[in-house]
Short mmCIF file of C-alpha atoms and ligand atoms in Angstrom, two decimals:
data_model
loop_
_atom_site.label_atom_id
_atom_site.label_comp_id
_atom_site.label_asym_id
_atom_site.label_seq_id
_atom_site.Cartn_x
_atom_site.Cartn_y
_atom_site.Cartn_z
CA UNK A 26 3.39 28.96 6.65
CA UNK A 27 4.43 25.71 5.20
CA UNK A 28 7.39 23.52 7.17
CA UNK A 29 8.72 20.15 6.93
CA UNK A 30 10.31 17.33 8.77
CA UNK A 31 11.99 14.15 7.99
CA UNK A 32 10.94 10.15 8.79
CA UNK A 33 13.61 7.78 9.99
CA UNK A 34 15.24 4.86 10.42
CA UNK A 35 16.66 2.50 12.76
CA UNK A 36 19.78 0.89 12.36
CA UNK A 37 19.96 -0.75 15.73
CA UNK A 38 18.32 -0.50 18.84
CA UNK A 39 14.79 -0.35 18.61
CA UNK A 40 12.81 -1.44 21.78
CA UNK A 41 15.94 -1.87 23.43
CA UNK A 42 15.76 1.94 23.65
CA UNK A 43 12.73 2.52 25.79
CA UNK A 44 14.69 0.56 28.46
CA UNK A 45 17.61 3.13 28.16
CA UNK A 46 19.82 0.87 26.03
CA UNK A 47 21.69 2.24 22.84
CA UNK A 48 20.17 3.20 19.54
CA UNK A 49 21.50 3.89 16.26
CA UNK A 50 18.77 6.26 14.72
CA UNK A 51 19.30 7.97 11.06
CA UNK A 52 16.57 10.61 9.50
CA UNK A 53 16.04 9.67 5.82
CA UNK A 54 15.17 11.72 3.03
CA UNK A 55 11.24 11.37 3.17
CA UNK A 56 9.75 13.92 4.11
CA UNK A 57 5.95 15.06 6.21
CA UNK A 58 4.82 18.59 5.09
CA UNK A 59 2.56 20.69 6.46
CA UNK A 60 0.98 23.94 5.72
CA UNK A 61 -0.50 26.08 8.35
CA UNK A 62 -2.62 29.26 7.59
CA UNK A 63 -5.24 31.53 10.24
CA UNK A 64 -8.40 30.61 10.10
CA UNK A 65 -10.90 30.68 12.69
CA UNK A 66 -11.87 27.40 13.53
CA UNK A 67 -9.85 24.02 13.22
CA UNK A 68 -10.12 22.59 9.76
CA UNK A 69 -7.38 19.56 9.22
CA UNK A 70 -6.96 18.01 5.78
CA UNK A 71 -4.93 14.94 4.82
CA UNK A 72 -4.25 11.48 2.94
CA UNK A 73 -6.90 10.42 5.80
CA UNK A 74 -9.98 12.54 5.03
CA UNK A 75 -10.86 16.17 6.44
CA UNK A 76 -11.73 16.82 10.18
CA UNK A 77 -11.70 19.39 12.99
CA UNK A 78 -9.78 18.41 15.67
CA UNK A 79 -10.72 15.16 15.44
CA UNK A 80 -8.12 12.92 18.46
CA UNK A 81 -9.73 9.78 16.87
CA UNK A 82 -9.02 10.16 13.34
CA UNK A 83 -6.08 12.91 13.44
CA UNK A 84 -4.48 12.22 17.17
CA UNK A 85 -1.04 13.36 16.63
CA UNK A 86 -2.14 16.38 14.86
CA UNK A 87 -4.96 17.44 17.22
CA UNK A 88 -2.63 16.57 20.48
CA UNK A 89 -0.24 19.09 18.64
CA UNK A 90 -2.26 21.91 18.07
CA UNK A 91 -4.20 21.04 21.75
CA UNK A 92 -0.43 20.75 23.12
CA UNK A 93 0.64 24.16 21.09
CA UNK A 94 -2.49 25.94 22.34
CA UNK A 95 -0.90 25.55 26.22
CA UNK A 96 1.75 27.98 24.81
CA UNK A 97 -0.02 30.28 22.25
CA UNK A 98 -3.61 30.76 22.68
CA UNK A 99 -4.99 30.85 19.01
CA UNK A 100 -8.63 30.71 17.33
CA UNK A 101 -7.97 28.50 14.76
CA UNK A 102 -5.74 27.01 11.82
CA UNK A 103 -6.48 25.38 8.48
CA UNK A 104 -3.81 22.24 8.39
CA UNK A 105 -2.63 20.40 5.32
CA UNK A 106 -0.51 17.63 5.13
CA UNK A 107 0.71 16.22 2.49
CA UNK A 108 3.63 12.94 3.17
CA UNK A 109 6.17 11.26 1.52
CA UNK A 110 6.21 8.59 4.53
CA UNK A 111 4.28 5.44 4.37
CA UNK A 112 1.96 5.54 7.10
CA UNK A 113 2.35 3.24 10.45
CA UNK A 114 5.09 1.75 8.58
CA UNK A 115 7.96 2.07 11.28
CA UNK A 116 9.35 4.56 9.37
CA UNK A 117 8.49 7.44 11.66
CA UNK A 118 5.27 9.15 9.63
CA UNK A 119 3.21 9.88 13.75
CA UNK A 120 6.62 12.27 14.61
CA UNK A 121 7.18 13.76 10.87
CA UNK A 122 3.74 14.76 11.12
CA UNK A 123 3.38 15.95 14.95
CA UNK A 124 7.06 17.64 14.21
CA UNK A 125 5.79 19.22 11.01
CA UNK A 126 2.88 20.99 11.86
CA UNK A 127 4.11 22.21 15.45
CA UNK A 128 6.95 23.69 13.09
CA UNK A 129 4.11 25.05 11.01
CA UNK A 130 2.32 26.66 14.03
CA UNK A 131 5.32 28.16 15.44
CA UNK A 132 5.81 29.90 11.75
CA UNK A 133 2.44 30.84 11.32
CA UNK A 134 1.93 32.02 15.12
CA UNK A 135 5.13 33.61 15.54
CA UNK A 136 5.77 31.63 18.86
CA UNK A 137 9.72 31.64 18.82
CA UNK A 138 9.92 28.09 19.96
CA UNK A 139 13.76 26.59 19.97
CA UNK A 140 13.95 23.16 18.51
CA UNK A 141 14.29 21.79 21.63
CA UNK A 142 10.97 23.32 22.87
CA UNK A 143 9.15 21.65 19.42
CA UNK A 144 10.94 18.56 20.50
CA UNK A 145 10.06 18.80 24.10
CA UNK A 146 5.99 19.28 22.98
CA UNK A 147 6.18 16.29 20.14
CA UNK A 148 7.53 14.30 22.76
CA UNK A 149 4.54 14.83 25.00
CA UNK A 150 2.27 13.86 21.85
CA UNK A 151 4.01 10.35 21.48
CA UNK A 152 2.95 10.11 25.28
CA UNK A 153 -0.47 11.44 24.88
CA UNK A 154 -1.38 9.63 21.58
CA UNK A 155 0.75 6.19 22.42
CA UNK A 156 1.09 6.50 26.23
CA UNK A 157 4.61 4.60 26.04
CA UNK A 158 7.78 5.41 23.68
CA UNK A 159 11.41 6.32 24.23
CA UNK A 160 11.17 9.83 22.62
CA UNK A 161 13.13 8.87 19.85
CA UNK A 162 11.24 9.41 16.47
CA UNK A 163 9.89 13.14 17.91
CA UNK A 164 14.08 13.73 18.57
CA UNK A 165 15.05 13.04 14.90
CA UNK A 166 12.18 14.16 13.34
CA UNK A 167 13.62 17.89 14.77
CA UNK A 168 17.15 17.36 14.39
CA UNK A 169 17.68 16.02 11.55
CA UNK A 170 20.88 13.82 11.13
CA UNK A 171 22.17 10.51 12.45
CA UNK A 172 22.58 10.08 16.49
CA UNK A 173 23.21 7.54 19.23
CA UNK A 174 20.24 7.46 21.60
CA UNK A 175 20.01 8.32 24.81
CA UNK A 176 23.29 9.73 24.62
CA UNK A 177 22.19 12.59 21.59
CA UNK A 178 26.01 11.64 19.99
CA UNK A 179 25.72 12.43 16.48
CA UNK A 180 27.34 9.54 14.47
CA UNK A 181 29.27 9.92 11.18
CA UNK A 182 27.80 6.87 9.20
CA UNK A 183 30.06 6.21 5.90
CA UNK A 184 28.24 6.20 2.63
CA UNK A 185 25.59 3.69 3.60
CA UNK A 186 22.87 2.82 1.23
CA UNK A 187 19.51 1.46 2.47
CA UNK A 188 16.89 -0.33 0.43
CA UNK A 189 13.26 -0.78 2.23
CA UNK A 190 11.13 -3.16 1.53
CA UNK A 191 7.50 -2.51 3.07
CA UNK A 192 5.58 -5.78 3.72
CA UNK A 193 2.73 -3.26 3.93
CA UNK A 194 1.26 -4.45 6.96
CA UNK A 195 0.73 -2.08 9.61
CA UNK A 196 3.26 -1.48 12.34
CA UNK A 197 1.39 -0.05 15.40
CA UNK A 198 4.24 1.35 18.29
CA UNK A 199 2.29 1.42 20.99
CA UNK A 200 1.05 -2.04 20.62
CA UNK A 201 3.94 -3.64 19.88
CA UNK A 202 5.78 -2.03 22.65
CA UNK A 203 2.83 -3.14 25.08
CA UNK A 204 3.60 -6.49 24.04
CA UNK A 205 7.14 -6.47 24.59
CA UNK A 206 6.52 -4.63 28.31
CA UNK A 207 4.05 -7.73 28.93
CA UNK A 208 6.70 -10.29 27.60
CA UNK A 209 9.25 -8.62 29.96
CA UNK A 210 6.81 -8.43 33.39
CA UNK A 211 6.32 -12.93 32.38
CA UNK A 212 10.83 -13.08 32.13
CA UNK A 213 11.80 -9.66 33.25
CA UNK A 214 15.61 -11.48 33.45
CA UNK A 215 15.30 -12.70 30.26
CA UNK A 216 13.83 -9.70 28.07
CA UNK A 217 16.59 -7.17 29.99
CA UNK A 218 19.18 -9.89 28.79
CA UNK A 219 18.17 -9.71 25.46
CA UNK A 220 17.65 -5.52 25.62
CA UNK A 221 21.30 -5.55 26.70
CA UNK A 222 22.58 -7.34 24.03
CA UNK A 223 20.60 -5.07 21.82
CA UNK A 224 22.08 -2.37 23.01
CA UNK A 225 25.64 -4.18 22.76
CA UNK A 226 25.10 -4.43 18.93
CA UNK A 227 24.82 -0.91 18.55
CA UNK A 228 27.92 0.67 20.30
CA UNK A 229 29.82 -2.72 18.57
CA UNK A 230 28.23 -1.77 15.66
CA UNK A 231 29.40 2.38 15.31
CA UNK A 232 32.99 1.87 14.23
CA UNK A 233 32.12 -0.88 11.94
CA UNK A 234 29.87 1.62 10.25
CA UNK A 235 31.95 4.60 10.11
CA UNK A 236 34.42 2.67 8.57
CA UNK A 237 32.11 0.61 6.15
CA UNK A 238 32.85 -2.58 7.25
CA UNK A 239 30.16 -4.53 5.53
CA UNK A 240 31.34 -8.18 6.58
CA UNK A 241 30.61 -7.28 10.20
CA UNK A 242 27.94 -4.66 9.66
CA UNK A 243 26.19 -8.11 8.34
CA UNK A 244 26.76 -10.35 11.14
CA UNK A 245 24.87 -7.51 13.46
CA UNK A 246 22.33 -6.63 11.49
CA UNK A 247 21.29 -10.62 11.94
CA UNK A 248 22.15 -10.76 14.99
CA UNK A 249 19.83 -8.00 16.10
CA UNK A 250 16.74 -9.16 13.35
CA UNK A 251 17.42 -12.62 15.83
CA UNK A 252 16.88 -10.96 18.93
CA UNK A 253 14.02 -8.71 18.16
CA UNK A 254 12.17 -12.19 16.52
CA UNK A 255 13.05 -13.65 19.79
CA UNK A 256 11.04 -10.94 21.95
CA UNK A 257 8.23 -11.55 19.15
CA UNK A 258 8.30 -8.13 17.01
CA UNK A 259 8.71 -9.35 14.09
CA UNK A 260 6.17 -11.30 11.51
CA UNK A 261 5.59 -14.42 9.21
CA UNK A 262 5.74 -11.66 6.44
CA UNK A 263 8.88 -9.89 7.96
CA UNK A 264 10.41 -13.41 8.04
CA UNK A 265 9.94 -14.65 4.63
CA UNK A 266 11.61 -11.04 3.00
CA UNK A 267 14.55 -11.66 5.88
CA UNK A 268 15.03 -15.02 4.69
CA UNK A 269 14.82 -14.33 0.86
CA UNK A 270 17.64 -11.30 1.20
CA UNK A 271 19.61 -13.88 2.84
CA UNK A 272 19.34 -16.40 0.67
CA UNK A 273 20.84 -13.10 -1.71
CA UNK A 274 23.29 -12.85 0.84
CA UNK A 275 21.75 -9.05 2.13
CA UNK A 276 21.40 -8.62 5.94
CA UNK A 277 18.14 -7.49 6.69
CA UNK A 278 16.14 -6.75 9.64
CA UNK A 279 13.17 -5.08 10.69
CA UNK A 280 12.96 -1.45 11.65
CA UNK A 281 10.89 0.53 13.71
CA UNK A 282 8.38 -1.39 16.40
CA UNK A 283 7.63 -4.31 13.77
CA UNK A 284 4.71 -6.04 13.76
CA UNK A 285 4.67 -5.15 10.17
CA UNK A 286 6.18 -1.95 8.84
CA UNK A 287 9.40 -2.50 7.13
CA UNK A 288 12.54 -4.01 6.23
CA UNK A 289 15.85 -2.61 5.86
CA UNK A 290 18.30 -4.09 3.92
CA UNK A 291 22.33 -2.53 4.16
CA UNK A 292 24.86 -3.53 1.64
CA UNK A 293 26.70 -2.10 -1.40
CA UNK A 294 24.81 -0.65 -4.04
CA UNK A 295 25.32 -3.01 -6.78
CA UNK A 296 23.74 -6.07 -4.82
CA UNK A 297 20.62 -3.85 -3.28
CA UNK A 298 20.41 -2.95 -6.45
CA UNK A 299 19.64 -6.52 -7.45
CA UNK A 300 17.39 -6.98 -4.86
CA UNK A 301 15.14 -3.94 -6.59
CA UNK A 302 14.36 -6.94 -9.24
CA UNK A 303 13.17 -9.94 -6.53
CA UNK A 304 11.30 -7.01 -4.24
CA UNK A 305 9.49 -4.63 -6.96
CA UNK A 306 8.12 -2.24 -4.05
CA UNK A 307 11.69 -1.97 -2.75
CA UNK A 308 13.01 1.69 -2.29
CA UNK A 309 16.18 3.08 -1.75
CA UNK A 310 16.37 5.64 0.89
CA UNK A 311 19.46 8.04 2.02
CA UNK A 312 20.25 9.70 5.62
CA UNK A 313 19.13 13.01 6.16
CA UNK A 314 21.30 16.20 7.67
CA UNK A 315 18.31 18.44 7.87
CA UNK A 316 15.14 18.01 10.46
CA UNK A 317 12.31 20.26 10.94
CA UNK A 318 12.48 23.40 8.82
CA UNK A 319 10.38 26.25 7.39
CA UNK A 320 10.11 26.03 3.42
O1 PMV B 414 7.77 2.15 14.57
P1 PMV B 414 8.29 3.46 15.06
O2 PMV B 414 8.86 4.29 13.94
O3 PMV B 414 7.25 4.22 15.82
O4 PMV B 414 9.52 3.18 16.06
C1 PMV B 414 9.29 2.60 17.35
C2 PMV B 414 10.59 2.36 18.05
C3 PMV B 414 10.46 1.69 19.43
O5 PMV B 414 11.78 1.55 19.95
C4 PMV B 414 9.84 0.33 19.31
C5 PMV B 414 9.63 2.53 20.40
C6 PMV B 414 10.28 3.84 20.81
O6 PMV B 414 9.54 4.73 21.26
O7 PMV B 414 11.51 3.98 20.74
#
């Protein structure tokens, strides 16, 4: 059985969130497939090479299947992937993929799990392949949609467009969020500070996007690319694309645990549009109603 989930974005709120402040997360319109058939060994094949279970090489995959086994005993499973999501790009390719083939091996198994129980186990692979994360990527990945985290509001965003801009270095979460939990043990005052006001851009933020308010949609989005510079997530490389769309007169600011990964720019379509020309990688992505599902 083949199945599919989506990769996603951050609007606000990243690291902020694993200290229980407010997120603005939106699924976009990338999708992770997976196709899951009997077999009776584990044979897992994707963009990476072709393994067993292999928790080196494939870790989210193999903690899903070792994580699906505690449910449904089976013998084995060949695994394809095939992605749409640029890898360890912040863009959410670890829960697409964990998401996609649980979905897969639920179909294929006939395990009945409710989305809730897929989340529940792909939240338990962040943990087991990352050891630290706010649960976030595994929740849209399965739902689909655009939501206010922790509180699971769904948010009606007005017809947003996004252009990303990949600076194509690699964005590793668990890392980065290390980093940010050592920062905050030096100026524990300081970094919760900083995660509030984080989270104070979001909820400010809401209205201004359900109503398309670009002028102060702006003024946030550089407000939070500021704060999550100041708690040292972002890069030279992140900077210098920040700076340029400024100098356009496009917010910008990272998404995802930085470090590399990418940048999102938010604006009308006309100027991003523009932007395409200066940034020839540049993409345009688009939220995303539906999460995991059978095809
Ligand atoms: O880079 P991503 O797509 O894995 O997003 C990480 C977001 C963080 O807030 C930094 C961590 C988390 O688990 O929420």
């Amino acid at each position: 059985m083949k199945a599919s989930a989506p990769g996603k974005i951050f609007l606000f709120g990243e690291h902020a969130v694993v200290y229980g402040k407010k997120a603005l997360v939106t699924a976009i319109d990338l999708r992770c497939f997976a196709d899951v058939k009997k077999r009776d060994d584990f044979r897992i094949s994707s963009p990476i090479g072709i393994t067993g279970l292999d928790f080196e090489k494939h870790p989210y995959i193999s903690y899903a299947i070792k994580r699906f086994m505690e449910i449904k005993e089976i013998k084995g499973a060949d695994i394809e992937i095939k992605s749409q999501i640029p890898v360890a790009s912040g863009l959410g390719s670890s829960s697409a993929v964990t998401v996609s083939v649980l979905k897969a091996l639920d179909a294929e198994f006939e395990a009945s799990l409710t989305n809730e129980e897929i989340y529940e186990i792909a939240r338990k692979v962040e943990l087991d392949v990352q050891g630290i994360g706010s649960g976030t990527d595994p929740f849209i990945s399965t739902y689909g949609g655009c939501w206010l985290i922790p509180d699971r509001k769904p948010v009606n965003i007005g017809k947003v467009y996004f252009l990303v801009i990949n600076t194509e270095e690699k964005s590793i979460t668990g890392d980065m969020v290390k980093k940010v939990a050592s920062l905050r043990k030096e100026f524990p005052d300081v970094v919760d500070s900083i995660m509030s006001a984080i989270g104070g851009i979001t909820s400010v933020a809401i209205p201004h996007l359900e109503n398309l308010n670009n002028d102060k949609i702006s003024k946030l989005i550089r407000m939070n690319q500021c704060l999550l510079k100041s708690i040292g997530v972002s890069s030279e490389k992140i900077d210098e694309i920040v700076m340029k769309l400024n100098s356009l007169g496009i917010p910008s600011k990272l998404t995802g645990a930085g470090g590399g990964g990418c940048v999102i720019a938010i604006g009308d379509l006309e100027k991003l549009t523009e932007v395409t020309k200066v940034f020839p990688n540049a993409f345009f992505v688009k939220p995303e109603k539906e999460g995991a599902k059978v095809e």
